[in-house]
Amino acid sequence: MARIQRDYPNNGFYGIGIMHGKHDHNIGTLWRSAYIMGASFIFTLGRAYKQQTSDVVNAWTRIPLYHYENIDDLKEHLPYSTRLIAVELDEQSISLATFKHPDRAIYILGNEKNGLPEPVLAACHEIVQLPGSFSLNVAVAGSIVLYDRVAKSERTLPG
Ligand SMILES: C[S@@+](CC[C@H](N)C(=O)[O-])C[C@H]1O[C@@H](n2cnc3c(N)ncnc32)[C@H](O)[C@@H]1O
């Protein structure tokens, strides 16, 4: 039987989450960006999310919001053939400007106070860094990474 050739509008998917997020308004802001920029899911790692007004689109009602206990839990449930990308200021990092986003990716950000700990960085396939030598707000950093992914792809966004 002949195979039917089809063009699919989007190749791949991505999720984004924060480890031990401290301020719910930052988490809510990131979820809002994630939904608008086409994330397939969002997650918390180590600290569950309480609903927050900065997530004005209520992203968790539109795409799944997962919770993982720790990085091992996340790695155990990583979708097949999906890259885990740490977003962090780090000597090992790749500059976002030259980073080629994998088709299937999970982006993980650190919290407002401590950033991502070394074992989590080591557990990730890649680390990406935004320009500048100072930390940005976590929701701003995450939103820029998402924008960069969208800008470098031809992904169709929701709505
Ligand atoms: C406010 S920062 C953490 C600051 C922490 N005090 C530190 O120095 O590691 C919160 C998170 O935002 C992300 N972030 C902020 N600025 C970044 C940058 N320039 N490049 C990559 N990630 C960044 C990282 O995920 C970081 O863990």
Coordinates of N, CA and C and ligand atoms in Angstrom, one line a residue:
M1 N 0.9 -1.2 0.0 CA 0.0 0.0 0.0 C 0.9 1.3 0.0
A2 N 0.5 2.2 -0.8 CA 1.4 3.4 -0.9 C 1.2 4.3 0.4
R3 N 2.3 4.9 0.8 CA 2.3 5.7 2.0 C 1.7 7.1 1.6
I4 N 0.9 7.6 2.4 CA 0.3 8.9 2.1 C 1.3 10.0 2.6
Q5 N 1.7 10.9 1.7 CA 2.6 12.0 2.1 C 1.8 13.1 2.7
R6 N 2.2 13.6 3.8 CA 1.5 14.7 4.4 C 2.5 15.7 5.0
D7 N 2.1 17.0 5.0 CA 2.9 18.0 5.6 C 2.3 18.3 6.9
Y8 N 3.1 18.2 8.0 CA 2.5 18.6 9.3 C 3.0 20.0 9.6
P9 N 2.1 20.8 10.2 CA 2.4 22.2 10.5 C 3.5 22.4 11.4
N10 N 3.7 21.6 12.5 CA 4.7 21.8 13.5 C 5.5 20.6 13.6
N11 N 6.9 20.7 13.7 CA 7.7 19.6 13.9 C 8.3 19.7 15.3
G12 N 7.9 18.7 16.1 CA 8.5 18.8 17.5 C 7.5 19.4 18.5
F13 N 8.1 19.6 19.7 CA 7.3 20.2 20.8 C 8.3 20.7 21.8
Y14 N 7.8 21.5 22.8 CA 8.7 21.8 23.9 C 7.8 22.1 25.1
G15 N 8.5 21.9 26.3 CA 8.0 22.2 27.6 C 9.0 23.1 28.3
I16 N 8.5 23.9 29.3 CA 9.4 24.7 30.1 C 9.0 24.8 31.5
G17 N 9.9 24.8 32.4 CA 9.6 24.8 33.8 C 10.7 25.5 34.7
I18 N 10.3 25.7 35.9 CA 11.2 26.3 36.9 C 11.5 25.3 38.1
M19 N 12.7 25.3 38.5 CA 13.0 24.5 39.7 C 12.9 25.4 41.0
H20 N 12.2 24.9 41.9 CA 12.0 25.6 43.2 C 11.7 27.0 43.1
G21 N 10.8 27.4 42.1 CA 10.4 28.8 41.9 C 9.9 29.4 43.2
K22 N 10.4 30.6 43.5 CA 10.1 31.3 44.8 C 8.9 32.2 44.7
H23 N 8.8 32.9 43.6 CA 7.7 34.0 43.5 C 6.7 33.5 42.5
D24 N 5.5 33.4 43.0 CA 4.4 32.8 42.1 C 4.1 33.8 40.9
H25 N 4.4 35.1 41.1 CA 4.1 36.0 40.0 C 5.1 35.8 38.8
N26 N 6.3 35.4 39.2 CA 7.3 35.1 38.1 C 6.9 33.8 37.4
I27 N 6.4 32.8 38.2 CA 6.0 31.5 37.5 C 4.8 31.8 36.6
G28 N 3.9 32.5 37.1 CA 2.7 32.8 36.4 C 3.0 33.6 35.1
T29 N 4.0 34.5 35.2 CA 4.4 35.3 34.0 C 5.0 34.3 32.9
L30 N 5.8 33.4 33.4 CA 6.5 32.4 32.5 C 5.4 31.5 31.9
W31 N 4.4 31.1 32.6 CA 3.4 30.2 32.1 C 2.6 31.0 31.0
R32 N 2.4 32.2 31.2 CA 1.6 33.0 30.2 C 2.4 33.1 28.9
S33 N 3.7 33.4 29.0 CA 4.6 33.5 27.8 C 4.6 32.1 27.2
A34 N 4.8 31.0 28.0 CA 4.9 29.7 27.4 C 3.7 29.3 26.6
Y35 N 2.5 29.6 27.1 CA 1.3 29.2 26.4 C 1.2 30.0 25.1
I36 N 1.5 31.3 25.2 CA 1.4 32.2 24.0 C 2.4 31.8 22.9
M37 N 3.6 31.4 23.4 CA 4.7 31.1 22.5 C 4.6 29.6 22.0
G38 N 3.5 28.9 22.3 CA 3.3 27.6 21.7 C 3.9 26.4 22.5
A39 N 4.2 26.6 23.8 CA 4.7 25.4 24.6 C 3.6 24.3 24.6
S40 N 4.0 23.1 24.6 CA 3.1 22.0 24.7 C 2.7 21.7 26.2
F41 N 3.6 22.0 27.1 CA 3.4 21.8 28.5 C 4.3 22.7 29.3
I42 N 3.9 22.8 30.6 CA 4.7 23.6 31.6 C 4.9 22.7 32.8
F43 N 5.9 23.0 33.6 CA 6.1 22.2 34.8 C 6.8 22.9 35.9
T44 N 6.6 22.4 37.1 CA 7.4 22.8 38.3 C 8.3 21.7 38.7
L45 N 9.4 22.0 39.3 CA 10.3 21.0 39.8 C 10.6 21.3 41.2
G46 N 10.2 20.4 42.1 CA 10.6 20.6 43.6 C 9.6 21.5 44.4
R47 N 8.9 22.4 43.7 CA 7.9 23.2 44.5 C 6.7 23.4 43.6
A48 N 5.6 22.9 44.1 CA 4.3 23.0 43.2 C 3.9 24.4 43.1
Y49 N 3.1 24.7 42.1 CA 2.7 26.0 41.7 C 1.3 26.3 42.3
K50 N 1.1 27.5 42.9 CA -0.2 27.9 43.3 C -0.7 28.9 42.2
Q51 N -1.9 28.9 41.9 CA -2.5 29.8 40.9 C -2.1 31.2 41.2
Q52 N -1.8 32.0 40.2 CA -1.3 33.3 40.4 C -1.9 34.3 39.3
T53 N -2.2 35.5 39.7 CA -2.9 36.4 38.8 C -2.0 36.8 37.6
S54 N -0.7 36.7 37.7 CA 0.1 37.2 36.5 C -0.1 36.2 35.4
D55 N -0.6 35.0 35.6 CA -0.9 34.1 34.5 C -2.3 34.4 34.0
V56 N -2.5 35.5 33.3 CA -3.8 36.0 33.0 C -4.5 35.1 32.0
V57 N -3.8 34.3 31.3 CA -4.4 33.4 30.3 C -4.8 32.0 31.0
N58 N -4.4 31.9 32.3 CA -4.6 30.6 33.0 C -4.1 29.5 32.1
A59 N -2.8 29.5 31.8 CA -2.1 28.6 30.9 C -2.4 27.1 31.4
W60 N -2.5 26.9 32.7 CA -2.7 25.5 33.2 C -4.0 24.9 32.8
T61 N -5.0 25.8 32.4 CA -6.2 25.3 31.9 C -6.2 24.9 30.4
R62 N -5.1 25.3 29.7 CA -5.0 25.1 28.3 C -4.0 24.1 27.8
I63 N -2.9 24.1 28.6 CA -1.8 23.0 28.3 C -1.5 22.4 29.7
P64 N -1.0 21.1 29.7 CA -0.8 20.4 30.9 C 0.3 21.1 31.8
L65 N 0.0 21.2 33.1 CA 1.0 21.6 34.1 C 1.4 20.4 34.9
Y66 N 2.7 20.0 34.7 CA 3.2 18.8 35.4 C 4.0 19.3 36.6
H67 N 4.1 18.3 37.6 CA 5.0 18.6 38.7 C 5.9 17.4 38.9
Y68 N 7.2 17.7 39.0 CA 8.2 16.7 39.3 C 8.9 16.9 40.6
E69 N 9.1 15.9 41.3 CA 9.7 16.0 42.7 C 11.1 16.5 42.6
N70 N 11.9 16.0 41.6 CA 13.3 16.4 41.5 C 13.8 16.1 40.1
I71 N 15.1 16.3 39.8 CA 15.6 16.2 38.5 C 15.5 14.7 38.0
D72 N 15.7 13.8 39.0 CA 15.6 12.3 38.6 C 14.2 12.0 38.2
D73 N 13.3 12.5 38.9 CA 11.9 12.3 38.5 C 11.6 12.8 37.1
L74 N 12.1 14.0 36.8 CA 11.9 14.6 35.5 C 12.6 13.7 34.4
K75 N 13.8 13.3 34.7 CA 14.5 12.5 33.7 C 13.8 11.2 33.5
E76 N 13.3 10.6 34.5 CA 12.6 9.3 34.4 C 11.4 9.5 33.5
H77 N 10.8 10.7 33.5 CA 9.5 10.9 32.7 C 9.8 11.7 31.4
L78 N 11.0 11.8 31.1 CA 11.4 12.6 29.9 C 10.7 11.9 28.6
P79 N 10.0 12.7 27.8 CA 9.5 12.1 26.6 C 10.6 11.5 25.7
Y80 N 10.3 10.5 25.0 CA 11.3 9.8 24.1 C 12.1 10.8 23.2
S81 N 13.4 10.6 23.2 CA 14.2 11.4 22.3 C 14.0 12.9 22.4
T82 N 14.0 13.3 23.6 CA 13.8 14.8 23.9 C 15.0 15.3 24.7
R83 N 15.5 16.5 24.3 CA 16.6 17.1 24.9 C 16.3 17.9 26.1
L84 N 17.0 17.8 27.2 CA 16.8 18.6 28.4 C 17.8 19.8 28.4
I85 N 17.3 21.0 28.3 CA 18.1 22.2 28.1 C 18.1 23.0 29.4
A86 N 19.2 23.2 30.0 CA 19.3 24.1 31.2 C 19.4 25.6 30.7
V87 N 18.7 26.5 31.3 CA 18.9 27.9 30.9 C 19.6 28.5 32.1
E88 N 20.9 28.9 31.9 CA 21.7 29.3 33.1 C 22.9 30.0 32.6
L89 N 23.4 31.0 33.5 CA 24.7 31.6 33.3 C 25.7 30.6 33.7
D90 N 26.5 30.1 32.8 CA 27.5 29.1 33.2 C 28.6 29.1 32.2
E91 N 29.8 28.7 32.7 CA 31.0 28.7 31.8 C 30.8 27.6 30.7
Q92 N 30.0 26.6 31.0 CA 29.9 25.5 29.9 C 28.8 25.9 28.9
S93 N 28.2 27.0 29.1 CA 26.9 27.3 28.3 C 27.2 27.6 26.9
I94 N 26.2 27.5 26.0 CA 26.2 27.9 24.6 C 25.5 29.2 24.6
S95 N 25.9 30.1 23.8 CA 25.2 31.4 23.7 C 23.9 31.2 23.0
L96 N 22.8 31.8 23.5 CA 21.5 31.6 22.9 C 21.5 32.0 21.4
A97 N 22.3 33.1 21.1 CA 22.3 33.6 19.7 C 22.7 32.5 18.7
T98 N 23.6 31.6 19.1 CA 24.1 30.6 18.1 C 23.4 29.2 18.4
F99 N 22.6 29.2 19.4 CA 22.0 27.9 19.8 C 20.9 27.4 18.8
K100 N 21.0 26.1 18.4 CA 20.0 25.6 17.5 C 19.1 24.8 18.4
H101 N 17.8 25.2 18.5 CA 16.9 24.5 19.4 C 16.5 23.2 18.8
P102 N 16.6 22.1 19.7 CA 16.2 20.8 19.2 C 14.7 20.8 18.9
D103 N 14.3 19.9 18.0 CA 12.8 19.8 17.7 C 12.1 19.5 19.0
R104 N 12.6 18.5 19.8 CA 11.9 18.1 21.0 C 12.8 18.6 22.2
A105 N 12.3 19.5 23.0 CA 13.1 20.1 24.0 C 12.3 20.4 25.3
I106 N 13.0 20.3 26.4 CA 12.5 20.7 27.7 C 13.5 21.7 28.3
Y107 N 13.0 22.9 28.5 CA 13.8 24.0 29.1 C 13.6 24.1 30.6
I108 N 14.7 24.2 31.3 CA 14.5 24.3 32.8 C 15.3 25.5 33.3
L109 N 14.6 26.3 34.1 CA 15.2 27.5 34.7 C 15.4 27.3 36.2
G110 N 16.3 28.1 36.8 CA 16.6 28.1 38.2 C 15.7 29.1 38.9
N111 N 15.8 29.0 40.2 CA 14.9 30.0 41.0 C 15.6 31.3 41.2
E112 N 14.9 32.3 41.7 CA 15.3 33.7 41.8 C 16.5 33.9 42.6
K113 N 16.7 33.0 43.6 CA 17.8 33.2 44.6 C 19.1 32.4 44.2
N114 N 18.9 31.1 43.9 CA 20.0 30.2 43.8 C 20.4 29.8 42.4
G115 N 19.5 30.0 41.4 CA 19.8 29.4 40.1 C 19.8 27.9 40.1
L116 N 20.3 27.3 39.0 CA 20.2 25.8 38.9 C 21.5 25.2 39.6
P117 N 21.3 24.3 40.5 CA 22.5 23.6 41.1 C 23.3 22.8 40.1
E118 N 24.5 22.6 40.5 CA 25.5 21.8 39.6 C 24.9 20.5 39.2
P119 N 24.4 19.7 40.1 CA 23.9 18.3 39.6 C 22.8 18.4 38.5
V120 N 22.0 19.5 38.6 CA 20.9 19.7 37.6 C 21.6 20.1 36.3
L121 N 22.6 21.0 36.3 CA 23.3 21.4 35.1 C 23.9 20.1 34.5
A122 N 24.5 19.3 35.3 CA 25.2 18.1 34.8 C 24.2 17.1 34.2
A123 N 23.0 17.1 34.7 CA 22.0 16.2 34.2 C 21.4 16.6 32.8
C124 N 21.6 17.9 32.5 CA 21.0 18.4 31.2 C 21.9 18.1 30.0
H125 N 21.3 18.0 28.9 CA 22.1 17.7 27.7 C 22.9 19.0 27.2
E126 N 22.3 20.1 27.4 CA 22.9 21.4 27.0 C 22.6 22.5 28.0
I127 N 23.4 23.5 28.0 CA 23.1 24.7 28.8 C 23.2 25.9 27.9
V128 N 22.2 26.7 27.9 CA 22.2 27.9 27.1 C 22.2 29.2 28.0
Q129 N 22.8 30.2 27.5 CA 23.0 31.4 28.2 C 22.6 32.6 27.4
L130 N 21.9 33.6 28.1 CA 21.5 34.8 27.4 C 22.7 35.8 27.5
P131 N 22.7 36.9 26.6 CA 23.8 37.8 26.7 C 23.9 38.6 28.0
G132 N 25.1 39.0 28.3 CA 25.3 39.8 29.5 C 25.8 39.0 30.6
S133 N 26.5 39.6 31.6 CA 27.1 38.9 32.7 C 26.3 38.9 34.0
F134 N 25.1 39.5 33.9 CA 24.3 39.5 35.1 C 23.0 38.8 34.9
S135 N 22.4 38.3 36.0 CA 21.2 37.5 35.9 C 20.0 38.4 35.6
L136 N 19.2 37.9 34.7 CA 17.9 38.5 34.4 C 16.9 37.9 35.3
N137 N 15.7 38.5 35.4 CA 14.6 37.9 36.1 C 14.2 36.6 35.4
V138 N 13.9 35.6 36.2 CA 13.7 34.3 35.6 C 12.6 34.2 34.6
A139 N 11.5 34.9 34.8 CA 10.4 34.9 33.8 C 10.9 35.6 32.5
V140 N 11.7 36.7 32.7 CA 12.2 37.4 31.5 C 13.1 36.5 30.7
A141 N 14.0 35.8 31.4 CA 15.0 34.9 30.8 C 14.3 33.8 30.0
G142 N 13.3 33.2 30.7 CA 12.5 32.1 30.0 C 11.8 32.6 28.8
S143 N 11.2 33.8 28.9 CA 10.4 34.3 27.8 C 11.3 34.6 26.6
I144 N 12.5 35.1 26.9 CA 13.4 35.4 25.8 C 13.9 34.1 25.1
V145 N 14.1 33.1 25.8 CA 14.5 31.8 25.2 C 13.3 31.3 24.3
L146 N 12.1 31.4 24.8 CA 10.9 31.0 24.0 C 10.8 31.8 22.8
Y147 N 11.0 33.1 22.9 CA 10.9 34.0 21.7 C 12.0 33.5 20.7
D148 N 13.2 33.3 21.2 CA 14.3 32.9 20.3 C 13.9 31.6 19.6
R149 N 13.3 30.6 20.3 CA 12.8 29.4 19.6 C 11.8 29.7 18.5
V150 N 10.8 30.5 18.9 CA 9.8 30.8 17.9 C 10.4 31.6 16.7
A151 N 11.3 32.5 17.0 CA 11.8 33.3 15.9 C 12.7 32.5 15.0
K152 N 13.3 31.4 15.5 CA 14.2 30.6 14.6 C 13.4 29.5 14.0
S153 N 12.1 29.4 14.2 CA 11.4 28.3 13.6 C 10.2 28.8 12.8
E154 N 9.5 27.9 12.1 CA 8.3 28.4 11.4 C 7.1 27.9 12.1
R155 N 7.1 27.8 13.4 CA 6.1 27.2 14.2 C 4.8 28.0 14.1
T156 N 3.7 27.3 14.0 CA 2.4 28.0 14.0 C 2.0 28.1 15.5
L157 N 1.6 29.3 15.9 CA 1.3 29.6 17.3 C -0.2 29.4 17.5
P158 N -0.6 29.1 18.8 CA -2.1 28.9 19.0 C -2.8 30.2 18.8
G159 N -4.1 30.0 18.5 CA -5.0 31.2 18.4 C -4.9 31.8 17.1
Ligands
LIG1 C1 17.5 35.5 38.9 S1 18.3 34.1 38.2 C2 19.2 33.4 39.5 C3 20.2 34.2 40.1 C4 21.1 33.6 41.2 N1 21.2 34.5 42.3 C5 22.4 33.2 40.6 O1 23.3 34.1 40.6 O2 22.6 32.1 40.1 C6 17.0 33.0 38.0 C7 17.1 32.1 36.8 O3 16.9 32.9 35.6 C8 17.7 32.3 34.5 N2 18.6 33.3 34.0 C9 18.7 34.6 34.4 N3 19.6 35.3 33.7 C10 20.1 34.4 32.8 C11 21.1 34.5 31.7 N4 21.8 35.6 31.5 N5 21.3 33.4 31.0 C12 20.7 32.2 31.2 N6 19.7 32.1 32.2 C13 19.5 33.2 33.0 C14 18.4 31.1 35.1 O4 17.6 30.0 34.8 C15 18.5 31.4 36.5 O5 18.6 30.3 37.3

